Amino acid sequence: MMQNSFLSPIFKTGMSSKRRKLENGCIRRILQIKRRFHAKYGPMFRERLGPVTNLSIADPRLVEELFRQEGKYPNRPPYDAWLLYKDMRKRTHGISATSGEEWRKIRTILNNGLARPRQASTYVQDLSTVAGRMVNRLSYLRDRNTTDNSIPNVHRVMNSWSIESIGKVLVGESFGALEHDLSPEMEGFMKSIEDMWYTGHQLMVFANVHKRLNTKIWKTHVQSWDTILEVADNIFEKKRNEIERRLATGGELGTATSANVMSMAMHLLSQNPEVQKRVRAEVDNVCGEGEEMTLDHLNNMPYLKAVKKEVLRLFPTIPTNARVLTEDTFIGGHLIPKNTIVLLNTFTMCRDPEEFNNPDEFIPERWLRNEVRDFSPFTSLPFGFGARSCPGRRVAETMIYFGIANIVRRFELRPTKNSTQVKPFVRTVLTLGNELPIEFHDR
Ligand code: HEM
């Protein structure tokens, strides 16, 4: 099995030296730093970031204690940069940045629309079709661009797949992001999404200072949001309605997280041929040749589901969840005051050898029903927990199942020659970057 050690070399191509310098700095190392702090100071410590003092926890028992005490309106700190932009352009904040009764109202509508099992039947076939189009695009780009079966900026295809899937579910529209030859407008849209996440991460701290000084990072952030929303507005024009607009803003988080999970899944499968073989055998066995996959097929693929869980354990795309305490709360025997920001270090817990045997190895088998599970369910919560947990979970999981199943059906994924293990880093969400050392061979 492969080792996913943090000490392994970084694979990086196709990035300007300026970007590389920044990302090799503390932005990239945030998770490693957090892991070291927890090893040194224990599972719970306070840390000061500028004027704000946070509580950082990395123990499933403490996480459970916190979640079990959540009141009616759990709250998460918003991304300052997004709020500042939306206030500047007089746009609604979207669900992830609202709290209290206002949040509850939007959330109830979103839950009815996304999270109920019976709603799934309305979008599942769309997701299957979009996954098929994604695989066609991979094949097209491989044949057009390279002689070595790799695909330049393969992560962008995952972004396109994610946007198309979520667009279909939320507003029933296609962005046209999986067409073979993208229009200049769509190319600009895709590039703006990458820039928005990249600068959004740089603005994680002191966003208001960047805005006041009108720094280059802030200007790029504003420009990328302007482009994204202009294209989205053109598409939503047909469905102009305040509620739908708000629901659509819920997709911001969903597109980047799902796309990164797929890139990570492809990478891990390319590095672990035995796992790839087993999941392909399951897909081939359940779904006849040339048949379009359905929910019934997915329901008979336990190994595929275990693969998804293991990808999300090794690479939880939201590596640090958070809460703003709405009441004074006891955690680990300490009374933590109301309004404290609590950071829940999912990434650190998911790699904890006390919880998982061989934590840095990719072993989907550990999630199969007949295996003994001796880890706490609060260790790996990639979609969060409780009333504020991810409303897109069912959609995202269905997307990922169809995505992985379609890819292994069409291709054999192999690591490129001389490729090294790719290390994850944080760019607002956890990512492997745009370039992946994978060869896509037809089966
Ligand atoms: C693999 C993909 C995804 C992962 C790993 C993920 C993970 C998460 C996590 C960890 C949270 C915070 C939960 C908490 O605070 O306890 C969250 C919130 C959220 N996610 Fe997802 N998500 C994914 C896909 C999606 C999709 C596809 C959508 C939309 C269709 C979506 C929409 C949202 C929204 C709107 C929130 C904020 C909910 C609220 O504040 O009430 N996510 N997600």
Short mmCIF file of C-alpha atoms and ligand atoms in Angstrom, two decimals:
data_model
loop_
_atom_site.label_atom_id
_atom_site.label_comp_id
_atom_site.label_asym_id
_atom_site.label_seq_id
_atom_site.Cartn_x
_atom_site.Cartn_y
_atom_site.Cartn_z
CA MET A 1 0.00 0.00 0.00
CA MET A 2 1.18 3.49 -0.67
CA GLN A 3 2.55 5.78 2.00
CA ASN A 4 0.99 9.21 2.08
CA SER A 5 3.64 10.75 4.27
CA PHE A 6 3.98 14.50 4.63
CA LEU A 7 7.68 14.01 4.18
CA SER A 8 7.25 12.76 0.62
CA PRO A 9 8.27 15.19 -2.14
CA ILE A 10 5.79 17.59 -3.69
CA PHE A 11 4.66 17.05 -7.26
CA LYS A 12 3.93 20.36 -8.90
CA THR A 13 3.83 21.61 -12.45
CA GLY A 14 2.11 24.32 -14.42
CA MET A 15 2.20 27.01 -11.74
CA SER A 16 3.99 30.37 -11.86
CA SER A 17 7.04 30.68 -9.62
CA LYS A 18 5.31 33.50 -7.69
CA ARG A 19 2.33 31.30 -6.88
CA ARG A 20 4.58 28.41 -6.00
CA LYS A 21 6.55 30.59 -3.57
CA LEU A 22 3.38 31.70 -1.80
CA GLU A 23 1.91 28.23 -1.63
CA ASN A 24 5.13 26.74 -0.31
CA GLY A 25 4.88 29.23 2.54
CA CYS A 26 2.64 29.02 5.55
CA ILE A 27 -0.59 28.83 3.48
CA ARG A 28 0.41 25.39 2.24
CA ARG A 29 1.69 24.23 5.59
CA ILE A 30 -1.33 25.14 7.71
CA LEU A 31 -2.39 21.52 8.21
CA GLN A 32 1.10 20.29 9.01
CA ILE A 33 1.49 23.13 11.52
CA LYS A 34 -1.84 22.25 13.13
CA ARG A 35 -0.89 18.60 13.39
CA ARG A 36 2.38 19.52 15.09
CA PHE A 37 0.65 21.88 17.53
CA HIS A 38 -1.79 19.18 18.56
CA ALA A 39 1.07 16.72 19.07
CA LYS A 40 2.80 19.32 21.28
CA TYR A 41 -0.11 20.93 23.17
CA GLY A 42 -2.64 18.08 23.25
CA PRO A 43 -6.15 17.64 21.78
CA MET A 44 -7.40 21.10 22.85
CA PHE A 45 -5.60 24.43 22.90
CA ARG A 46 -6.25 28.15 22.46
CA GLU A 47 -4.58 30.09 19.67
CA ARG A 48 -4.52 33.75 18.85
CA LEU A 49 -4.84 34.91 15.23
CA GLY A 50 -4.61 38.71 15.07
CA PRO A 51 -7.29 40.07 17.38
CA VAL A 52 -9.22 36.75 17.53
CA THR A 53 -8.66 33.89 19.98
CA ASN A 54 -9.84 30.47 18.77
CA LEU A 55 -10.14 27.11 20.45
CA SER A 56 -8.64 24.28 18.44
CA ILE A 57 -9.74 20.69 19.07
CA ALA A 58 -8.66 17.35 17.55
CA ASP A 59 -10.24 14.59 19.60
CA PRO A 60 -13.44 12.79 18.54
CA ARG A 61 -14.70 12.72 22.15
CA LEU A 62 -14.44 16.50 22.45
CA VAL A 63 -16.02 16.94 19.01
CA GLU A 64 -18.95 14.74 20.05
CA GLU A 65 -19.33 16.67 23.32
CA LEU A 66 -19.56 19.94 21.40
CA PHE A 67 -21.97 18.67 18.74
CA ARG A 68 -24.28 17.03 21.29
CA GLN A 69 -24.78 20.39 23.03
CA GLU A 70 -25.61 22.40 19.90
CA GLY A 71 -28.78 24.44 20.19
CA LYS A 72 -31.45 25.20 17.60
CA TYR A 73 -29.28 27.53 15.53
CA PRO A 74 -25.72 26.21 15.26
CA ASN A 75 -23.43 28.81 13.77
CA ARG A 76 -20.25 28.70 11.66
CA PRO A 77 -17.94 31.68 11.08
CA PRO A 78 -18.46 33.02 7.54
CA TYR A 79 -15.69 33.66 5.02
CA ASP A 80 -14.94 37.35 5.51
CA ALA A 81 -13.76 37.88 1.94
CA TRP A 82 -17.05 36.60 0.48
CA LEU A 83 -19.09 38.73 2.87
CA LEU A 84 -17.11 41.86 2.07
CA TYR A 85 -17.53 41.26 -1.66
CA LYS A 86 -21.25 40.58 -1.41
CA ASP A 87 -21.86 43.63 0.77
CA MET A 88 -19.91 45.75 -1.70
CA ARG A 89 -22.02 44.50 -4.62
CA LYS A 90 -25.22 44.52 -2.53
CA ARG A 91 -25.87 40.82 -3.02
CA THR A 92 -27.52 38.43 -0.57
CA HIS A 93 -25.07 36.58 1.66
CA GLY A 94 -26.20 33.03 0.95
CA ILE A 95 -26.93 30.30 3.47
CA SER A 96 -23.39 29.60 4.66
CA ALA A 97 -23.04 33.18 5.94
CA THR A 98 -26.41 33.61 7.66
CA SER A 99 -27.34 32.72 11.24
CA GLY A 100 -30.29 32.46 13.62
CA GLU A 101 -33.88 32.48 12.36
CA GLU A 102 -32.88 33.69 8.86
CA TRP A 103 -30.54 30.73 8.44
CA ARG A 104 -33.21 28.32 9.67
CA LYS A 105 -35.73 29.54 7.04
CA ILE A 106 -33.32 29.11 4.11
CA ARG A 107 -32.09 25.83 5.48
CA THR A 108 -35.59 24.35 5.73
CA ILE A 109 -36.20 25.11 2.06
CA LEU A 110 -32.81 23.70 1.11
CA ASN A 111 -33.40 20.54 3.14
CA ASN A 112 -36.73 19.97 1.41
CA GLY A 113 -35.08 20.45 -1.95
CA LEU A 114 -31.86 18.47 -1.52
CA ALA A 115 -31.62 16.24 1.47
CA ARG A 116 -34.81 14.15 1.36
CA PRO A 117 -34.38 10.69 -0.17
CA ARG A 118 -37.53 10.97 -2.30
CA GLN A 119 -36.10 14.09 -3.99
CA ALA A 120 -33.17 12.02 -5.21
CA SER A 121 -35.21 10.34 -7.92
CA THR A 122 -35.63 13.71 -9.65
CA TYR A 123 -31.92 14.36 -10.15
CA VAL A 124 -30.13 11.01 -9.99
CA GLN A 125 -30.38 10.25 -13.71
CA ASP A 126 -29.11 13.75 -14.55
CA LEU A 127 -26.05 13.10 -12.40
CA SER A 128 -25.41 9.79 -14.15
CA THR A 129 -25.62 11.49 -17.56
CA VAL A 130 -23.30 14.33 -16.51
CA ALA A 131 -20.72 11.79 -15.24
CA GLY A 132 -20.83 10.10 -18.66
CA ARG A 133 -20.19 13.47 -20.34
CA MET A 134 -17.28 14.14 -17.98
CA VAL A 135 -15.62 10.88 -19.02
CA ASN A 136 -16.12 11.75 -22.71
CA ARG A 137 -14.43 15.08 -22.12
CA LEU A 138 -11.46 13.42 -20.38
CA SER A 139 -11.09 11.12 -23.36
CA TYR A 140 -11.31 14.04 -25.82
CA LEU A 141 -8.70 16.13 -23.98
CA ARG A 142 -6.33 13.20 -23.64
CA ASP A 143 -6.47 12.46 -27.38
CA ARG A 144 -6.18 16.14 -28.34
CA ASN A 145 -3.39 17.22 -26.03
CA THR A 146 -0.94 14.51 -25.30
CA THR A 147 0.89 11.47 -26.52
CA ASP A 148 1.54 10.09 -23.04
CA ASN A 149 -2.12 9.64 -22.01
CA SER A 150 -2.00 12.34 -19.34
CA ILE A 151 -4.36 15.35 -19.31
CA PRO A 152 -3.10 18.87 -18.63
CA ASN A 153 -5.03 20.69 -15.88
CA VAL A 154 -7.20 17.64 -15.33
CA HIS A 155 -8.63 19.22 -12.19
CA ARG A 156 -10.41 21.80 -14.35
CA VAL A 157 -12.44 18.96 -15.90
CA MET A 158 -13.49 17.97 -12.38
CA ASN A 159 -14.55 21.56 -11.72
CA SER A 160 -16.61 21.49 -14.93
CA TRP A 161 -18.22 18.18 -13.96
CA SER A 162 -19.04 19.54 -10.53
CA ILE A 163 -20.55 22.78 -11.86
CA GLU A 164 -22.62 20.89 -14.42
CA SER A 165 -23.87 18.39 -11.83
CA ILE A 166 -24.77 20.97 -9.19
CA GLY A 167 -26.24 23.36 -11.76
CA LYS A 168 -28.56 20.57 -12.90
CA VAL A 169 -29.65 19.73 -9.35
CA LEU A 170 -30.11 23.27 -8.06
CA VAL A 171 -31.56 25.09 -11.04
CA GLY A 172 -32.09 22.42 -13.68
CA GLU A 173 -29.75 24.22 -16.10
CA SER A 174 -26.52 23.33 -17.90
CA PHE A 175 -23.60 25.78 -17.87
CA GLY A 176 -22.10 24.15 -20.98
CA ALA A 177 -18.85 23.55 -19.06
CA LEU A 178 -18.36 20.02 -20.43
CA GLU A 179 -18.65 20.91 -24.12
CA HIS A 180 -15.62 19.78 -26.11
CA ASP A 181 -14.65 23.26 -27.28
CA LEU A 182 -15.41 25.78 -24.57
CA SER A 183 -16.47 29.29 -25.54
CA PRO A 184 -14.09 32.10 -24.40
CA GLU A 185 -16.81 33.10 -21.93
CA MET A 186 -16.81 29.61 -20.38
CA GLU A 187 -12.97 29.48 -20.32
CA GLY A 188 -13.04 32.81 -18.44
CA PHE A 189 -15.68 31.46 -16.07
CA MET A 190 -13.60 28.38 -15.23
CA LYS A 191 -10.46 30.44 -14.72
CA SER A 192 -12.38 32.84 -12.46
CA ILE A 193 -13.53 29.98 -10.26
CA GLU A 194 -9.91 28.91 -9.76
CA ASP A 195 -8.86 32.51 -9.03
CA MET A 196 -11.74 33.04 -6.60
CA TRP A 197 -10.69 30.02 -4.49
CA TYR A 198 -7.02 30.88 -4.71
CA THR A 199 -7.38 34.53 -3.65
CA GLY A 200 -10.14 33.61 -1.18
CA HIS A 201 -7.60 31.58 0.72
CA GLN A 202 -5.06 34.39 0.72
CA LEU A 203 -7.80 36.62 2.14
CA MET A 204 -8.67 34.20 4.94
CA VAL A 205 -6.95 36.54 7.39
CA PHE A 206 -7.15 40.37 7.24
CA ALA A 207 -9.57 40.45 4.29
CA ASN A 208 -10.80 43.87 5.43
CA VAL A 209 -7.24 45.26 5.32
CA HIS A 210 -6.78 43.96 1.76
CA LYS A 211 -10.06 45.58 0.80
CA ARG A 212 -9.15 48.91 2.41
CA LEU A 213 -5.74 48.97 0.70
CA ASN A 214 -7.29 47.64 -2.52
CA THR A 215 -4.44 45.13 -2.89
CA LYS A 216 -3.88 43.08 -6.02
CA ILE A 217 -5.22 40.00 -4.23
CA TRP A 218 -8.44 41.81 -3.34
CA LYS A 219 -8.84 43.18 -6.90
CA THR A 220 -8.40 39.69 -8.40
CA HIS A 221 -10.90 38.32 -5.90
CA VAL A 222 -13.48 40.95 -6.85
CA GLN A 223 -12.89 40.49 -10.57
CA SER A 224 -13.24 36.71 -10.34
CA TRP A 225 -16.51 36.96 -8.37
CA ASP A 226 -17.84 39.53 -10.87
CA THR A 227 -17.18 37.14 -13.76
CA ILE A 228 -18.63 34.10 -11.97
CA LEU A 229 -21.82 35.91 -11.00
CA GLU A 230 -22.27 37.51 -14.41
CA VAL A 231 -22.27 34.10 -16.09
CA ALA A 232 -24.46 32.59 -13.34
CA ASP A 233 -26.90 35.50 -13.61
CA ASN A 234 -27.26 34.95 -17.35
CA ILE A 235 -28.21 31.36 -16.68
CA PHE A 236 -30.51 32.13 -13.74
CA GLU A 237 -32.17 34.96 -15.68
CA LYS A 238 -34.70 32.42 -16.84
CA LYS A 239 -35.53 31.58 -13.23
CA ARG A 240 -35.22 34.96 -11.57
CA ASN A 241 -36.56 34.45 -8.14
CA GLU A 242 -35.02 35.47 -4.84
CA ILE A 243 -35.26 32.08 -3.14
CA GLU A 244 -33.70 30.27 -6.05
CA ARG A 245 -30.85 32.74 -6.11
CA ARG A 246 -30.19 32.13 -2.44
CA LEU A 247 -30.29 28.39 -2.86
CA ALA A 248 -27.93 28.65 -5.75
CA THR A 249 -25.39 30.44 -3.58
CA GLY A 250 -25.29 27.25 -1.52
CA GLY A 251 -23.55 25.66 -4.48
CA GLU A 252 -20.37 27.72 -4.05
CA LEU A 253 -18.96 25.43 -1.40
CA GLY A 254 -20.29 22.32 -3.11
CA THR A 255 -18.53 22.75 -6.46
CA ALA A 256 -14.99 23.02 -5.10
CA THR A 257 -15.40 20.28 -2.50
CA SER A 258 -16.86 17.72 -4.92
CA ALA A 259 -14.33 18.49 -7.67
CA ASN A 260 -11.42 18.05 -5.28
CA VAL A 261 -12.77 14.76 -3.94
CA MET A 262 -12.90 13.41 -7.51
CA SER A 263 -9.33 14.54 -8.28
CA MET A 264 -8.17 12.91 -5.05
CA ALA A 265 -10.07 9.70 -5.82
CA MET A 266 -8.47 9.46 -9.28
CA HIS A 267 -5.04 10.07 -7.81
CA LEU A 268 -5.43 7.47 -5.06
CA LEU A 269 -6.81 4.89 -7.49
CA SER A 270 -3.92 5.45 -9.91
CA GLN A 271 -1.48 4.84 -7.04
CA ASN A 272 -3.32 1.78 -5.71
CA PRO A 273 -3.94 -0.64 -8.62
CA GLU A 274 -5.36 -3.39 -6.41
CA VAL A 275 -8.09 -1.10 -5.08
CA GLN A 276 -8.78 0.13 -8.61
CA LYS A 277 -9.12 -3.44 -9.86
CA ARG A 278 -11.54 -4.34 -7.09
CA VAL A 279 -13.80 -1.36 -7.57
CA ARG A 280 -13.84 -1.88 -11.36
CA ALA A 281 -14.75 -5.54 -10.89
CA GLU A 282 -17.67 -4.49 -8.69
CA VAL A 283 -18.90 -1.91 -11.21
CA ASP A 284 -18.58 -4.37 -14.13
CA ASN A 285 -20.33 -7.03 -12.16
CA VAL A 286 -23.31 -4.89 -11.17
CA CYS A 287 -23.77 -2.87 -14.34
CA GLY A 288 -24.00 -4.47 -17.78
CA GLU A 289 -21.78 -3.28 -20.66
CA GLY A 290 -23.02 -0.05 -22.25
CA GLU A 291 -25.84 0.31 -19.71
CA GLU A 292 -26.32 3.75 -18.15
CA MET A 293 -25.85 3.51 -14.39
CA THR A 294 -28.84 4.00 -12.11
CA LEU A 295 -29.48 4.38 -8.38
CA ASP A 296 -30.28 0.65 -8.20
CA HIS A 297 -26.81 -0.14 -9.53
CA LEU A 298 -25.21 2.16 -6.94
CA ASN A 299 -27.16 0.54 -4.14
CA ASN A 300 -25.36 -2.72 -4.92
CA MET A 301 -21.82 -1.36 -4.80
CA PRO A 302 -20.55 -1.49 -1.19
CA TYR A 303 -16.88 -1.34 -2.20
CA LEU A 304 -17.42 1.83 -4.25
CA LYS A 305 -18.97 3.42 -1.16
CA ALA A 306 -16.04 2.29 0.98
CA VAL A 307 -13.65 3.88 -1.55
CA LYS A 308 -15.48 7.21 -1.25
CA LYS A 309 -15.31 7.08 2.56
CA GLU A 310 -11.61 6.31 2.52
CA VAL A 311 -10.84 9.11 0.03
CA LEU A 312 -12.67 11.53 2.33
CA ARG A 313 -10.84 10.20 5.39
CA LEU A 314 -7.41 10.70 3.84
CA PHE A 315 -8.38 13.97 2.17
CA PRO A 316 -11.31 15.63 3.96
CA THR A 317 -11.86 18.54 1.56
CA ILE A 318 -13.00 20.75 4.41
CA PRO A 319 -10.09 19.82 6.66
CA THR A 320 -11.17 22.13 9.50
CA ASN A 321 -14.83 22.54 10.36
CA ALA A 322 -15.82 25.32 12.75
CA ARG A 323 -18.47 26.63 15.09
CA VAL A 324 -19.16 29.97 16.75
CA LEU A 325 -20.54 29.02 20.17
CA THR A 326 -24.05 30.38 20.62
CA GLU A 327 -23.98 29.67 24.41
CA ASP A 328 -21.33 29.21 27.11
CA THR A 329 -20.42 25.54 26.64
CA PHE A 330 -18.50 22.91 28.64
CA ILE A 331 -15.91 21.15 26.51
CA GLY A 332 -13.39 18.75 28.04
CA GLY A 333 -14.21 20.04 31.53
CA HIS A 334 -13.60 23.72 30.62
CA LEU A 335 -16.30 26.37 30.37
CA ILE A 336 -15.80 27.97 26.95
CA PRO A 337 -17.47 31.38 26.61
CA LYS A 338 -20.24 32.17 24.12
CA ASN A 339 -19.03 33.57 20.75
CA THR A 340 -15.73 31.66 20.88
CA ILE A 341 -14.75 30.21 17.50
CA VAL A 342 -14.03 26.49 17.86
CA LEU A 343 -11.94 24.87 15.12
CA LEU A 344 -12.53 21.13 14.64
CA ASN A 345 -9.46 19.60 13.04
CA THR A 346 -10.92 16.82 10.94
CA PHE A 347 -7.68 16.31 9.02
CA THR A 348 -5.61 15.76 12.17
CA MET A 349 -8.16 13.31 13.61
CA CYS A 350 -8.45 11.36 10.34
CA ARG A 351 -4.68 10.70 10.40
CA ASP A 352 -4.51 9.85 14.09
CA PRO A 353 -2.80 6.45 14.64
CA GLU A 354 -4.73 6.12 17.91
CA GLU A 355 -7.93 5.99 15.85
CA PHE A 356 -6.91 4.32 12.59
CA ASN A 357 -4.44 1.51 11.93
CA ASN A 358 -1.93 2.61 9.30
CA PRO A 359 -3.62 6.04 9.09
CA ASP A 360 -1.63 7.27 6.07
CA GLU A 361 -2.52 4.28 3.91
CA PHE A 362 -5.45 4.02 1.47
CA ILE A 363 -7.43 1.00 2.75
CA PRO A 364 -11.13 1.17 1.73
CA GLU A 365 -11.67 -2.27 3.30
CA ARG A 366 -11.69 -0.66 6.76
CA TRP A 367 -15.15 0.76 5.93
CA LEU A 368 -16.78 -2.51 4.86
CA ARG A 369 -19.64 -3.76 7.03
CA ASN A 370 -18.03 -7.04 8.05
CA GLU A 371 -14.85 -5.28 9.29
CA VAL A 372 -14.43 -4.44 12.96
CA ARG A 373 -14.50 -0.65 13.36
CA ASP A 374 -12.71 0.50 16.45
CA PHE A 375 -12.64 4.20 15.60
CA SER A 376 -15.16 6.80 16.77
CA PRO A 377 -17.69 7.97 14.14
CA PHE A 378 -16.83 11.53 15.22
CA THR A 379 -13.28 11.12 13.91
CA SER A 380 -14.17 11.29 10.23
CA LEU A 381 -17.11 13.66 9.63
CA PRO A 382 -16.28 15.08 6.19
CA PHE A 383 -19.80 16.52 5.84
CA GLY A 384 -20.00 17.93 9.37
CA PHE A 385 -22.70 17.09 11.87
CA GLY A 386 -26.16 18.07 13.06
CA ALA A 387 -28.58 20.75 11.88
CA ARG A 388 -25.80 22.73 10.23
CA SER A 389 -24.19 19.73 8.46
CA CYS A 390 -23.82 19.69 4.69
CA PRO A 391 -27.24 19.76 2.96
CA GLY A 392 -25.57 18.70 -0.29
CA ARG A 393 -24.23 15.44 1.13
CA ARG A 394 -26.62 13.13 -0.71
CA VAL A 395 -26.08 14.99 -3.98
CA ALA A 396 -22.29 15.02 -3.52
CA GLU A 397 -22.12 11.32 -2.69
CA THR A 398 -24.24 10.39 -5.69
CA MET A 399 -22.05 12.57 -7.92
CA ILE A 400 -18.89 10.92 -6.60
CA TYR A 401 -20.26 7.38 -7.00
CA PHE A 402 -21.23 8.02 -10.62
CA GLY A 403 -17.97 9.88 -11.20
CA ILE A 404 -15.67 7.11 -9.93
CA ALA A 405 -17.76 4.31 -11.47
CA ASN A 406 -17.76 5.93 -14.92
CA ILE A 407 -14.03 6.63 -14.81
CA VAL A 408 -12.96 3.10 -13.86
CA ARG A 409 -15.36 1.70 -16.43
CA ARG A 410 -13.75 3.70 -19.23
CA PHE A 411 -10.10 4.01 -18.16
CA GLU A 412 -7.31 2.25 -16.43
CA LEU A 413 -5.61 4.92 -14.34
CA ARG A 414 -1.85 4.63 -14.01
CA PRO A 415 0.71 6.92 -12.38
CA THR A 416 2.82 8.80 -14.93
CA LYS A 417 6.42 7.69 -15.21
CA ASN A 418 8.62 9.06 -12.42
CA SER A 419 5.61 10.54 -10.66
CA THR A 420 5.81 11.08 -6.94
CA GLN A 421 3.09 11.14 -4.35
CA VAL A 422 1.10 14.39 -4.55
CA LYS A 423 0.73 16.18 -1.24
CA PRO A 424 -2.52 17.86 -0.27
CA PHE A 425 -2.54 21.54 0.62
CA VAL A 426 -5.15 24.10 1.55
CA ARG A 427 -6.54 26.55 -0.99
CA THR A 428 -9.62 27.48 1.04
CA VAL A 429 -10.54 23.79 0.72
CA LEU A 430 -8.11 20.86 0.66
CA THR A 431 -6.75 20.27 -2.83
CA LEU A 432 -4.01 18.47 -4.77
CA GLY A 433 -3.68 21.35 -7.24
CA ASN A 434 -4.56 21.41 -10.92
CA GLU A 435 -2.05 18.96 -12.36
CA LEU A 436 -2.15 15.28 -11.45
CA PRO A 437 0.46 12.66 -12.45
CA ILE A 438 -2.10 10.27 -13.96
CA GLU A 439 -2.20 8.45 -17.30
CA PHE A 440 -5.66 7.62 -18.67
CA HIS A 441 -5.47 4.36 -20.66
CA ASP A 442 -8.49 2.98 -22.49
CA ARG A 443 -9.42 -0.39 -21.10
C1 HEM B 1 -17.78 15.98 -1.31
C2 HEM B 1 -18.41 17.11 -1.36
C3 HEM B 1 -18.76 17.96 -0.17
C4 HEM B 1 -18.18 18.01 1.06
C5 HEM B 1 -16.98 17.21 1.57
C6 HEM B 1 -18.90 19.00 1.83
C7 HEM B 1 -18.62 19.31 3.14
C8 HEM B 1 -19.31 20.27 3.87
C9 HEM B 1 -19.04 20.60 5.25
C10 HEM B 1 -17.97 19.95 6.13
C11 HEM B 1 -19.88 21.59 5.60
C12 HEM B 1 -19.98 22.24 6.99
C13 HEM B 1 -20.90 21.36 7.84
C14 HEM B 1 -20.97 21.72 9.30
O1 HEM B 1 -20.80 22.90 9.64
O2 HEM B 1 -21.18 20.83 10.16
C15 HEM B 1 -20.70 21.91 4.45
C16 HEM B 1 -21.69 22.88 4.41
C17 HEM B 1 -22.44 23.18 3.29
N1 HEM B 1 -22.43 22.50 2.09
FE1 HEM B 1 -21.28 20.91 1.62
N2 HEM B 1 -19.90 19.51 1.05
C18 HEM B 1 -19.85 18.90 -0.17
C19 HEM B 1 -20.71 19.11 -1.25
C20 HEM B 1 -21.76 20.00 -1.26
C21 HEM B 1 -22.70 20.16 -2.34
C22 HEM B 1 -22.71 19.33 -3.62
C23 HEM B 1 -23.53 21.20 -2.01
C24 HEM B 1 -24.69 21.80 -2.76
C25 HEM B 1 -25.36 21.19 -3.69
C26 HEM B 1 -23.11 21.66 -0.70
C27 HEM B 1 -23.69 22.71 -0.03
C28 HEM B 1 -23.35 23.10 1.24
C29 HEM B 1 -23.97 24.22 1.94
C30 HEM B 1 -25.05 25.14 1.38
C31 HEM B 1 -23.40 24.28 3.22
C32 HEM B 1 -23.73 25.27 4.33
C33 HEM B 1 -24.90 24.72 5.15
C34 HEM B 1 -25.33 25.60 6.28
O3 HEM B 1 -24.59 26.52 6.66
O4 HEM B 1 -26.42 25.34 6.83
N3 HEM B 1 -22.04 20.91 -0.28
N4 HEM B 1 -20.34 21.07 3.41
#
